């Protein structure tokens, strides 16, 4: 993983606040003047027009359109792989999805949490890609009027139900009694799905023929998920038969991916085999899905639920040709890390070999350096030896890289004396040079602090005997190395280091970095006096 360091630039991301919608459906108000002055067309049911006309809607300017939300907003729906409560599946788990760039994958109540960069970053599908307006539930106004009447949503009841609602300008937010922040959204894009309370009572059997288009709609996806909490085998078959021909497209969709995550968690081995075949028949199909910010979640959920050795190996072999490309992709690397963390080295050998073939390219990438750390940590035998050999062959260049230096620090941090000794021998003769590099200086410090007294003493002696040793005392990065050397040095190594510092006191007293070293040495002298 990427550790913190006092003289490093760190990449931090902010998490988005989760939002939720519960029972009921939002209404966007229309100017009363406009509503009352429009004559009904021949396509609009007269009773529906009369119902809308009878609503006592307060007068607002068209530029100040309002959103009315139902009063019961106290049910929180937490969803797998969703940054919005109510967007993903599963209820009341309060899960906030995060992608982290650490060597770990966590599961919260069976819900996927991937690995991404060093701080939590919530993916907001609503900010990335809005719902396609082409996904419509084909109901005309006559049918909608019938549905409104069927649910007893008459004009008088509508007025009474919403009279006391708090109205807010769009975009804005309100909070329910539990303090959950709720952000309004524009549901006017798909008016035929506004009667959410009706569709909650429709069975999956009644929705046959429309499941694929519903899955790609923001509200339609929620409707389908709510009906898929504890599906029967017949319901699984209904959904599967309609989506199996569009697996990769739905996995990459900002709304349909939630249904797909749920489907791969409950379908049987034969159905999983068909999904895998759809993804792997074309060599690049599964790669494109893995590189999608939505598809990567579904592939990991699929891998999590595979029980067949044959199916698992088929997926891993499909990933192998583009393993280096996936390792360096901000979404694809999550899939590789999932495999490395959850499956044995024997399963992952095709991926490990491909990473070893592209070791330097992967080590010097923001995402790839995390994958390479996981490869070293979770491999053994011949393939691990090959990985380490490739890293050592480029150790100096990797140490100087903004991301590669973390790979070497991680290797030292594994507390393997053989591995640390191998790295130190590879860097030997270059420690003074590396100490003045912004990134490589971290590697030198790590070796000093965690390599043991014998190895650290040899590094210190190399530093003080270097022709550039005096410049290290006043260098923006070298001074940190000298401070670490003071911390761990003993006996002869400390005497040599002290002699170097005392011989350059004059230049150090007028230098910001030199003063820090003098302060550190004074503290050590007081402690050991």
CSV table of C-alpha atoms in Angstrom, one decimal, residues 53-436:
chain,number,residue,atom,x,y,z
A,53,UNK,CA,-56.5,21.0,-13.0
A,54,UNK,CA,-58.2,20.7,-9.7
A,55,UNK,CA,-55.0,20.7,-7.7
A,56,UNK,CA,-54.5,23.8,-5.7
A,57,UNK,CA,-50.8,24.5,-6.7
A,58,UNK,CA,-49.2,27.6,-5.3
A,59,UNK,CA,-47.9,30.1,-7.9
A,60,UNK,CA,-44.2,30.0,-8.6
A,61,UNK,CA,-42.1,31.4,-11.3
A,62,UNK,CA,-41.1,28.9,-14.0
A,63,UNK,CA,-37.4,29.5,-13.1
A,64,UNK,CA,-38.2,28.5,-9.5
A,65,UNK,CA,-39.5,25.0,-10.1
A,66,UNK,CA,-40.2,23.0,-6.9
A,67,UNK,CA,-39.9,19.4,-5.9
A,68,UNK,CA,-42.6,17.9,-3.6
A,69,UNK,CA,-41.5,14.9,-1.7
A,70,UNK,CA,-43.7,12.5,0.3
A,71,UNK,CA,-43.6,12.9,4.1
A,72,UNK,CA,-42.5,9.3,4.9
A,73,UNK,CA,-38.7,9.5,4.3
A,74,UNK,CA,-37.6,7.6,7.3
A,75,UNK,CA,-36.8,4.2,5.7
A,76,UNK,CA,-33.2,3.9,4.6
A,77,UNK,CA,-32.4,1.5,1.8
A,78,UNK,CA,-28.7,0.7,1.6
A,79,UNK,CA,-27.5,-0.9,-1.7
A,80,UNK,CA,-24.6,-3.0,-2.7
A,81,UNK,CA,-22.2,-1.2,-4.9
A,82,UNK,CA,-24.2,2.0,-4.6
A,83,UNK,CA,-23.2,5.4,-3.3
A,84,UNK,CA,-26.9,6.1,-2.8
A,85,UNK,CA,-29.1,4.5,-0.2
A,86,UNK,CA,-31.9,3.1,-2.2
A,87,UNK,CA,-29.9,2.8,-5.4
A,88,UNK,CA,-28.3,-0.6,-4.8
A,89,UNK,CA,-29.8,-3.8,-3.5
A,90,UNK,CA,-30.2,-4.9,0.1
A,91,UNK,CA,-32.1,-3.0,2.7
A,92,UNK,CA,-31.1,-1.0,5.8
A,93,UNK,CA,-27.4,-1.8,5.7
A,94,UNK,CA,-26.3,1.8,5.6
A,95,UNK,CA,-23.3,0.8,3.5
A,96,UNK,CA,-21.2,3.5,1.8
A,97,UNK,CA,-19.2,2.1,-1.0
A,98,UNK,CA,-15.6,2.9,-1.3
A,99,UNK,CA,-12.7,2.1,-3.6
A,100,UNK,CA,-9.4,1.9,-1.9
A,101,UNK,CA,-5.9,1.6,-3.2
A,102,UNK,CA,-4.8,-0.6,-0.3
A,103,UNK,CA,-4.0,-4.3,-0.4
A,104,UNK,CA,-7.3,-5.3,1.1
A,105,UNK,CA,-10.9,-5.9,0.2
A,106,UNK,CA,-13.6,-5.8,2.8
A,107,UNK,CA,-17.1,-7.1,2.8
A,108,UNK,CA,-19.8,-5.4,4.8
A,109,UNK,CA,-22.8,-7.6,5.4
A,110,UNK,CA,-22.1,-9.4,2.1
A,111,UNK,CA,-21.8,-6.2,0.1
A,112,UNK,CA,-18.9,-5.5,-2.1
A,113,UNK,CA,-16.3,-2.9,-1.1
A,114,UNK,CA,-13.5,-2.7,-3.6
A,115,UNK,CA,-10.0,-1.4,-3.5
A,116,UNK,CA,-9.0,1.9,-5.0
A,117,UNK,CA,-6.7,4.8,-4.0
A,118,UNK,CA,-5.4,5.7,-0.6
A,119,UNK,CA,-8.5,7.5,0.6
A,120,UNK,CA,-12.2,6.6,0.2
A,121,UNK,CA,-13.8,7.8,-3.0
A,122,UNK,CA,-17.5,7.3,-3.5
A,123,UNK,CA,-18.6,6.9,-7.1
A,124,UNK,CA,-21.6,8.9,-8.0
A,125,UNK,CA,-23.4,7.4,-11.0
A,126,UNK,CA,-25.7,10.5,-11.1
A,127,UNK,CA,-22.7,12.8,-11.6
A,128,UNK,CA,-21.1,10.6,-14.2
A,129,UNK,CA,-23.9,9.6,-16.5
A,130,UNK,CA,-27.5,10.6,-16.4
A,131,UNK,CA,-30.3,8.2,-17.1
A,132,UNK,CA,-30.9,7.6,-20.7
A,133,UNK,CA,-34.2,9.1,-21.8
A,134,UNK,CA,-34.7,6.3,-24.3
A,135,UNK,CA,-35.5,3.8,-21.4
A,136,UNK,CA,-39.3,4.3,-21.1
A,137,UNK,CA,-42.0,2.2,-19.6
A,138,UNK,CA,-44.5,2.2,-22.3
A,139,UNK,CA,-47.7,3.5,-20.7
A,140,UNK,CA,-49.8,6.2,-22.4
A,141,UNK,CA,-51.8,8.8,-20.5
A,142,UNK,CA,-54.9,6.7,-20.6
A,143,UNK,CA,-53.1,3.9,-18.9
A,144,UNK,CA,-51.5,6.3,-16.4
A,145,UNK,CA,-54.9,7.7,-15.5
A,146,UNK,CA,-56.1,4.2,-14.8
A,147,UNK,CA,-53.2,3.5,-12.7
A,148,UNK,CA,-53.6,6.7,-10.7
A,149,UNK,CA,-57.3,5.8,-10.1
A,150,UNK,CA,-56.4,2.2,-9.2
A,151,UNK,CA,-54.1,3.5,-6.5
A,152,UNK,CA,-56.9,5.9,-5.3
A,153,UNK,CA,-54.7,8.9,-6.0
A,154,UNK,CA,-57.7,11.2,-6.6
A,155,UNK,CA,-57.2,15.0,-6.8
A,156,UNK,CA,-58.6,15.7,-3.3
A,157,UNK,CA,-56.4,13.0,-1.7
A,158,UNK,CA,-53.4,14.2,-3.5
A,159,UNK,CA,-54.0,17.7,-2.2
A,160,UNK,CA,-54.5,16.5,1.4
A,161,UNK,CA,-51.5,14.2,1.2
A,162,UNK,CA,-49.0,16.9,0.1
A,163,UNK,CA,-50.5,20.0,1.7
A,164,UNK,CA,-48.0,20.0,4.5
A,165,UNK,CA,-45.0,18.9,2.6
A,166,UNK,CA,-41.8,21.0,2.8
A,167,UNK,CA,-41.0,22.2,-0.7
A,168,UNK,CA,-37.5,23.0,-1.9
A,169,UNK,CA,-35.8,24.5,-4.9
A,170,UNK,CA,-34.0,22.2,-7.2
A,171,UNK,CA,-31.3,21.2,-6.8
A,172,UNK,CA,-31.4,21.2,-2.9
A,173,UNK,CA,-31.6,18.8,-0.1
A,174,UNK,CA,-33.7,18.0,3.0
A,175,UNK,CA,-33.3,15.7,5.9
A,176,UNK,CA,-35.6,13.1,7.4
A,177,UNK,CA,-36.0,12.5,11.1
A,178,UNK,CA,-32.8,10.4,11.3
A,179,UNK,CA,-30.7,13.2,9.8
A,180,UNK,CA,-30.1,11.5,6.5
A,181,UNK,CA,-29.4,14.0,3.7
A,182,UNK,CA,-31.7,13.5,0.7
A,183,UNK,CA,-30.9,15.2,-2.6
A,184,UNK,CA,-33.7,15.8,-5.0
A,185,UNK,CA,-33.4,14.6,-8.6
A,186,UNK,CA,-35.3,15.4,-11.8
A,187,UNK,CA,-37.8,12.6,-12.2
A,188,UNK,CA,-39.5,14.5,-15.0
A,189,UNK,CA,-37.3,12.8,-17.5
A,190,UNK,CA,-39.4,9.6,-17.3
A,191,UNK,CA,-42.9,10.6,-16.2
A,192,UNK,CA,-44.4,7.2,-16.9
A,193,UNK,CA,-42.4,5.8,-14.0
A,194,UNK,CA,-43.5,8.4,-11.5
A,195,UNK,CA,-46.2,6.2,-10.0
A,196,UNK,CA,-43.7,4.2,-8.1
A,197,UNK,CA,-46.2,3.1,-5.5
A,198,UNK,CA,-48.2,1.2,-8.1
A,199,UNK,CA,-45.2,-0.6,-9.7
A,200,UNK,CA,-44.2,-1.8,-6.3
A,201,UNK,CA,-47.2,-4.2,-6.4
A,202,UNK,CA,-46.5,-5.5,-9.9
A,203,UNK,CA,-44.9,-8.9,-10.1
A,204,UNK,CA,-41.8,-9.7,-12.1
A,205,UNK,CA,-44.0,-12.0,-14.2
A,206,UNK,CA,-46.1,-9.0,-15.2
A,207,UNK,CA,-43.0,-7.1,-16.2
A,208,UNK,CA,-41.8,-9.7,-18.7
A,209,UNK,CA,-40.6,-8.1,-21.9
A,210,UNK,CA,-39.7,-4.8,-20.2
A,211,UNK,CA,-37.1,-6.0,-17.7
A,212,UNK,CA,-34.0,-5.0,-19.7
A,213,UNK,CA,-35.3,-1.5,-20.4
A,214,UNK,CA,-36.5,-1.1,-16.8
A,215,UNK,CA,-33.1,-2.2,-15.5
A,216,UNK,CA,-31.4,0.7,-17.3
A,217,UNK,CA,-33.8,3.3,-15.8
A,218,UNK,CA,-33.0,4.9,-12.5
A,219,UNK,CA,-36.4,4.2,-10.9
A,220,UNK,CA,-37.0,1.0,-12.9
A,221,UNK,CA,-33.8,-0.4,-11.5
A,222,UNK,CA,-35.0,0.2,-8.0
A,223,UNK,CA,-38.3,-1.4,-8.7
A,224,UNK,CA,-36.6,-4.6,-10.1
A,225,UNK,CA,-34.2,-4.7,-7.2
A,226,UNK,CA,-37.0,-4.5,-4.6
A,227,UNK,CA,-38.6,-7.5,-6.2
A,228,UNK,CA,-35.4,-9.5,-6.2
A,229,UNK,CA,-34.7,-9.6,-2.5
A,230,UNK,CA,-35.6,-13.2,-2.1
A,231,UNK,CA,-36.4,-14.4,-5.6
A,232,UNK,CA,-37.9,-17.7,-6.5
A,233,UNK,CA,-36.2,-19.9,-9.1
A,234,UNK,CA,-39.0,-18.9,-11.6
A,235,UNK,CA,-38.3,-15.2,-10.9
A,236,UNK,CA,-34.6,-15.7,-11.4
A,237,UNK,CA,-35.3,-17.5,-14.7
A,238,UNK,CA,-37.5,-14.6,-15.9
A,239,UNK,CA,-34.9,-12.0,-15.3
A,240,UNK,CA,-32.0,-14.1,-16.5
A,241,UNK,CA,-33.8,-15.0,-19.8
A,242,UNK,CA,-34.2,-11.3,-20.6
A,243,UNK,CA,-30.7,-10.0,-19.7
A,244,UNK,CA,-28.5,-12.9,-20.8
A,245,UNK,CA,-28.2,-11.5,-24.3
A,246,UNK,CA,-27.0,-8.1,-23.1
A,247,UNK,CA,-24.8,-9.0,-20.2
A,248,UNK,CA,-21.8,-6.8,-20.9
A,249,UNK,CA,-24.0,-3.8,-21.8
A,250,UNK,CA,-26.1,-4.1,-18.6
A,251,UNK,CA,-23.0,-4.6,-16.4
A,252,UNK,CA,-21.5,-1.3,-17.6
A,253,UNK,CA,-24.8,0.6,-17.1
A,254,UNK,CA,-25.0,3.0,-14.2
A,255,UNK,CA,-28.3,1.6,-13.1
A,256,UNK,CA,-28.6,-1.9,-14.5
A,257,UNK,CA,-25.3,-3.0,-12.8
A,258,UNK,CA,-27.0,-3.2,-9.5
A,259,UNK,CA,-29.5,-5.7,-10.8
A,260,UNK,CA,-26.7,-7.7,-12.4
A,261,UNK,CA,-24.8,-7.8,-9.1
A,262,UNK,CA,-27.8,-9.3,-7.5
A,263,UNK,CA,-28.4,-11.7,-10.4
A,264,UNK,CA,-24.9,-13.2,-10.3
A,265,UNK,CA,-25.3,-13.7,-6.6
A,266,UNK,CA,-28.4,-16.0,-6.9
A,267,UNK,CA,-28.3,-17.7,-10.3
A,268,UNK,CA,-27.2,-21.3,-10.6
A,269,UNK,CA,-24.0,-22.7,-12.0
A,270,UNK,CA,-25.5,-23.3,-15.5
A,271,UNK,CA,-26.6,-19.7,-15.7
A,272,UNK,CA,-23.2,-18.4,-14.4
A,273,UNK,CA,-21.6,-20.5,-17.1
A,274,UNK,CA,-23.8,-18.8,-19.8
A,275,UNK,CA,-22.9,-15.3,-18.3
A,276,UNK,CA,-19.2,-16.2,-18.4
A,277,UNK,CA,-19.5,-17.5,-22.0
A,278,UNK,CA,-21.1,-14.2,-23.0
A,279,UNK,CA,-18.2,-12.3,-21.4
A,280,UNK,CA,-15.4,-14.4,-22.8
A,281,UNK,CA,-16.5,-15.4,-26.3
A,282,UNK,CA,-15.0,-12.1,-27.5
A,283,UNK,CA,-11.5,-11.7,-26.1
A,284,UNK,CA,-11.9,-8.0,-25.2
A,285,UNK,CA,-15.5,-8.1,-23.8
A,286,UNK,CA,-14.6,-8.9,-20.2
A,287,UNK,CA,-11.7,-6.5,-20.3
A,288,UNK,CA,-14.0,-3.6,-21.3
A,289,UNK,CA,-16.4,-4.6,-18.5
A,290,UNK,CA,-13.6,-4.7,-15.9
A,291,UNK,CA,-12.5,-1.2,-17.0
A,292,UNK,CA,-15.9,0.2,-16.5
A,293,UNK,CA,-16.5,1.9,-13.2
A,294,UNK,CA,-19.8,0.0,-12.9
A,295,UNK,CA,-18.8,-3.2,-14.6
A,296,UNK,CA,-15.8,-3.8,-12.3
A,297,UNK,CA,-18.3,-4.2,-9.4
A,298,UNK,CA,-20.3,-6.9,-11.2
A,299,UNK,CA,-17.2,-8.9,-12.3
A,300,UNK,CA,-16.0,-8.9,-8.7
A,301,UNK,CA,-19.4,-10.0,-7.5
A,302,UNK,CA,-19.4,-12.7,-10.1
A,303,UNK,CA,-15.9,-13.9,-9.0
A,304,UNK,CA,-17.1,-13.9,-5.3
A,305,UNK,CA,-20.0,-16.3,-6.1
A,306,UNK,CA,-18.1,-18.7,-8.4
A,307,UNK,CA,-17.9,-22.2,-7.0
A,308,UNK,CA,-16.6,-24.1,-10.0
A,309,UNK,CA,-12.9,-24.4,-10.6
A,310,UNK,CA,-13.4,-24.6,-14.3
A,311,UNK,CA,-15.5,-21.4,-14.4
A,312,UNK,CA,-12.9,-19.5,-12.2
A,313,UNK,CA,-10.0,-20.5,-14.4
A,314,UNK,CA,-12.0,-19.6,-17.5
A,315,UNK,CA,-12.4,-16.0,-16.2
A,316,UNK,CA,-8.8,-15.7,-15.1
A,317,UNK,CA,-7.5,-17.0,-18.4
A,318,UNK,CA,-9.7,-14.4,-20.1
A,319,UNK,CA,-8.1,-11.7,-18.0
A,320,UNK,CA,-4.5,-12.9,-18.6
A,321,UNK,CA,-3.7,-11.3,-22.0
A,322,UNK,CA,-4.6,-7.8,-20.8
A,323,UNK,CA,-3.5,-8.2,-17.1
A,324,UNK,CA,-0.9,-5.4,-17.3
A,325,UNK,CA,-3.5,-3.1,-18.9
A,326,UNK,CA,-6.0,-3.9,-16.2
A,327,UNK,CA,-3.4,-3.4,-13.5
A,328,UNK,CA,-2.8,0.2,-14.7
A,329,UNK,CA,-6.5,1.0,-15.1
A,330,UNK,CA,-8.2,2.9,-12.3
A,331,UNK,CA,-11.2,0.5,-12.5
A,332,UNK,CA,-9.7,-2.7,-13.8
A,333,UNK,CA,-7.0,-3.0,-11.1
A,334,UNK,CA,-9.8,-3.8,-8.6
A,335,UNK,CA,-10.6,-7.0,-10.3
A,336,UNK,CA,-6.9,-8.2,-10.3
A,337,UNK,CA,-6.5,-7.3,-6.7
A,338,UNK,CA,-9.7,-9.2,-5.9
A,339,UNK,CA,-8.2,-12.3,-7.5
A,340,UNK,CA,-4.9,-11.9,-5.8
A,341,UNK,CA,-6.4,-11.5,-2.4
A,342,UNK,CA,-9.1,-14.2,-2.6
A,343,UNK,CA,-7.7,-17.0,-4.8
A,344,UNK,CA,-4.5,-19.0,-4.4
A,345,UNK,CA,-1.3,-18.5,-6.3
A,346,UNK,CA,-2.0,-21.6,-8.4
A,347,UNK,CA,-5.2,-20.0,-9.7
A,348,UNK,CA,-3.5,-16.6,-10.3
A,349,UNK,CA,-0.3,-17.8,-12.0
A,350,UNK,CA,-1.5,-16.7,-15.5
A,351,UNK,CA,-2.0,-13.2,-14.1
A,352,UNK,CA,1.3,-13.2,-12.2
A,353,UNK,CA,3.3,-14.2,-15.2
A,354,UNK,CA,1.8,-11.5,-17.3
A,355,UNK,CA,2.5,-8.9,-14.6
A,356,UNK,CA,6.1,-10.1,-14.4
A,357,UNK,CA,6.4,-9.7,-18.2
A,358,UNK,CA,5.5,-6.0,-17.8
A,359,UNK,CA,7.0,-5.4,-14.3
A,360,UNK,CA,8.5,-1.9,-14.8
A,361,UNK,CA,5.4,-0.6,-16.7
A,362,UNK,CA,3.1,-1.8,-13.8
A,363,UNK,CA,5.5,-0.7,-11.0
A,364,UNK,CA,5.6,2.9,-12.2
A,365,UNK,CA,1.8,3.4,-12.5
A,366,UNK,CA,-0.5,4.8,-9.8
A,367,UNK,CA,-2.8,1.8,-9.8
A,368,UNK,CA,-0.3,-0.7,-11.1
A,369,UNK,CA,2.1,-0.2,-8.1
A,370,UNK,CA,-0.6,-1.4,-5.8
A,371,UNK,CA,-1.3,-4.5,-7.9
A,372,UNK,CA,2.5,-5.3,-8.0
A,373,UNK,CA,2.6,-5.0,-4.2
A,374,UNK,CA,-0.2,-7.5,-4.0
A,375,UNK,CA,1.5,-9.8,-6.5
A,376,UNK,CA,4.7,-9.9,-4.3
A,377,UNK,CA,2.8,-10.4,-1.1
A,378,UNK,CA,0.4,-13.1,-2.3
A,379,UNK,CA,2.7,-15.2,-4.5
A,380,UNK,CA,5.2,-18.0,-3.8
A,381,UNK,CA,7.6,-20.3,-5.5
A,382,UNK,CA,9.0,-19.8,-9.0
A,383,UNK,CA,6.6,-17.1,-10.1
A,384,UNK,CA,7.4,-15.0,-7.0
A,385,UNK,CA,11.1,-15.4,-7.7
A,386,UNK,CA,10.6,-14.2,-11.2
A,387,UNK,CA,8.6,-11.1,-10.0
A,388,UNK,CA,11.3,-10.2,-7.5
A,389,UNK,CA,14.0,-10.6,-10.1
A,390,UNK,CA,12.3,-8.3,-12.5
A,391,UNK,CA,11.9,-5.7,-9.8
A,392,UNK,CA,15.5,-5.9,-8.7
A,393,UNK,CA,16.7,-5.6,-12.3
A,394,UNK,CA,15.1,-2.1,-12.4
A,395,UNK,CA,15.5,-1.2,-8.7
A,396,UNK,CA,17.2,2.2,-9.0
A,397,UNK,CA,14.7,3.5,-11.7
A,398,UNK,CA,11.8,2.1,-9.7
A,399,UNK,CA,13.1,3.8,-6.5
A,400,UNK,CA,13.1,7.2,-8.2
A,401,UNK,CA,9.6,6.9,-9.5
A,402,UNK,CA,6.7,8.7,-7.8
A,403,UNK,CA,4.8,5.3,-7.6
A,404,UNK,CA,7.5,2.7,-8.0
A,405,UNK,CA,9.2,3.7,-4.7
A,406,UNK,CA,6.2,2.3,-2.8
A,407,UNK,CA,6.8,-1.1,-4.3
A,408,UNK,CA,10.3,-1.2,-2.8
A,409,UNK,CA,9.1,0.2,0.5
A,410,UNK,CA,6.5,-2.5,0.6
A,411,UNK,CA,9.1,-5.2,0.0
A,412,UNK,CA,11.2,-4.0,2.9
A,413,UNK,CA,8.1,-3.8,5.0
A,414,UNK,CA,7.4,-7.5,4.5
A,415,UNK,CA,10.1,-8.1,7.1
A,416,UNK,CA,11.9,-10.7,5.0
A,417,UNK,CA,15.6,-10.5,5.8
A,418,UNK,CA,16.5,-12.2,2.5
A,419,UNK,CA,14.4,-9.9,0.5
A,420,UNK,CA,15.7,-6.8,2.2
A,421,UNK,CA,19.3,-7.9,1.9
A,422,UNK,CA,18.7,-8.5,-1.8
A,423,UNK,CA,17.3,-5.0,-2.3
A,424,UNK,CA,20.1,-3.3,-0.3
A,425,UNK,CA,22.7,-5.1,-2.3
A,426,UNK,CA,21.0,-4.0,-5.5
A,427,UNK,CA,21.1,-0.3,-4.4
A,428,UNK,CA,24.6,-0.4,-2.9
A,429,UNK,CA,26.9,2.3,-4.2
A,430,UNK,CA,23.9,4.6,-5.0
A,431,UNK,CA,22.6,5.4,-1.5
A,432,UNK,CA,24.0,9.0,-1.4
A,433,UNK,CA,22.6,9.7,-4.9
A,434,UNK,CA,19.2,8.2,-4.1
A,435,UNK,CA,19.0,10.2,-0.8
A,436,UNK,CA,18.8,13.4,-2.7
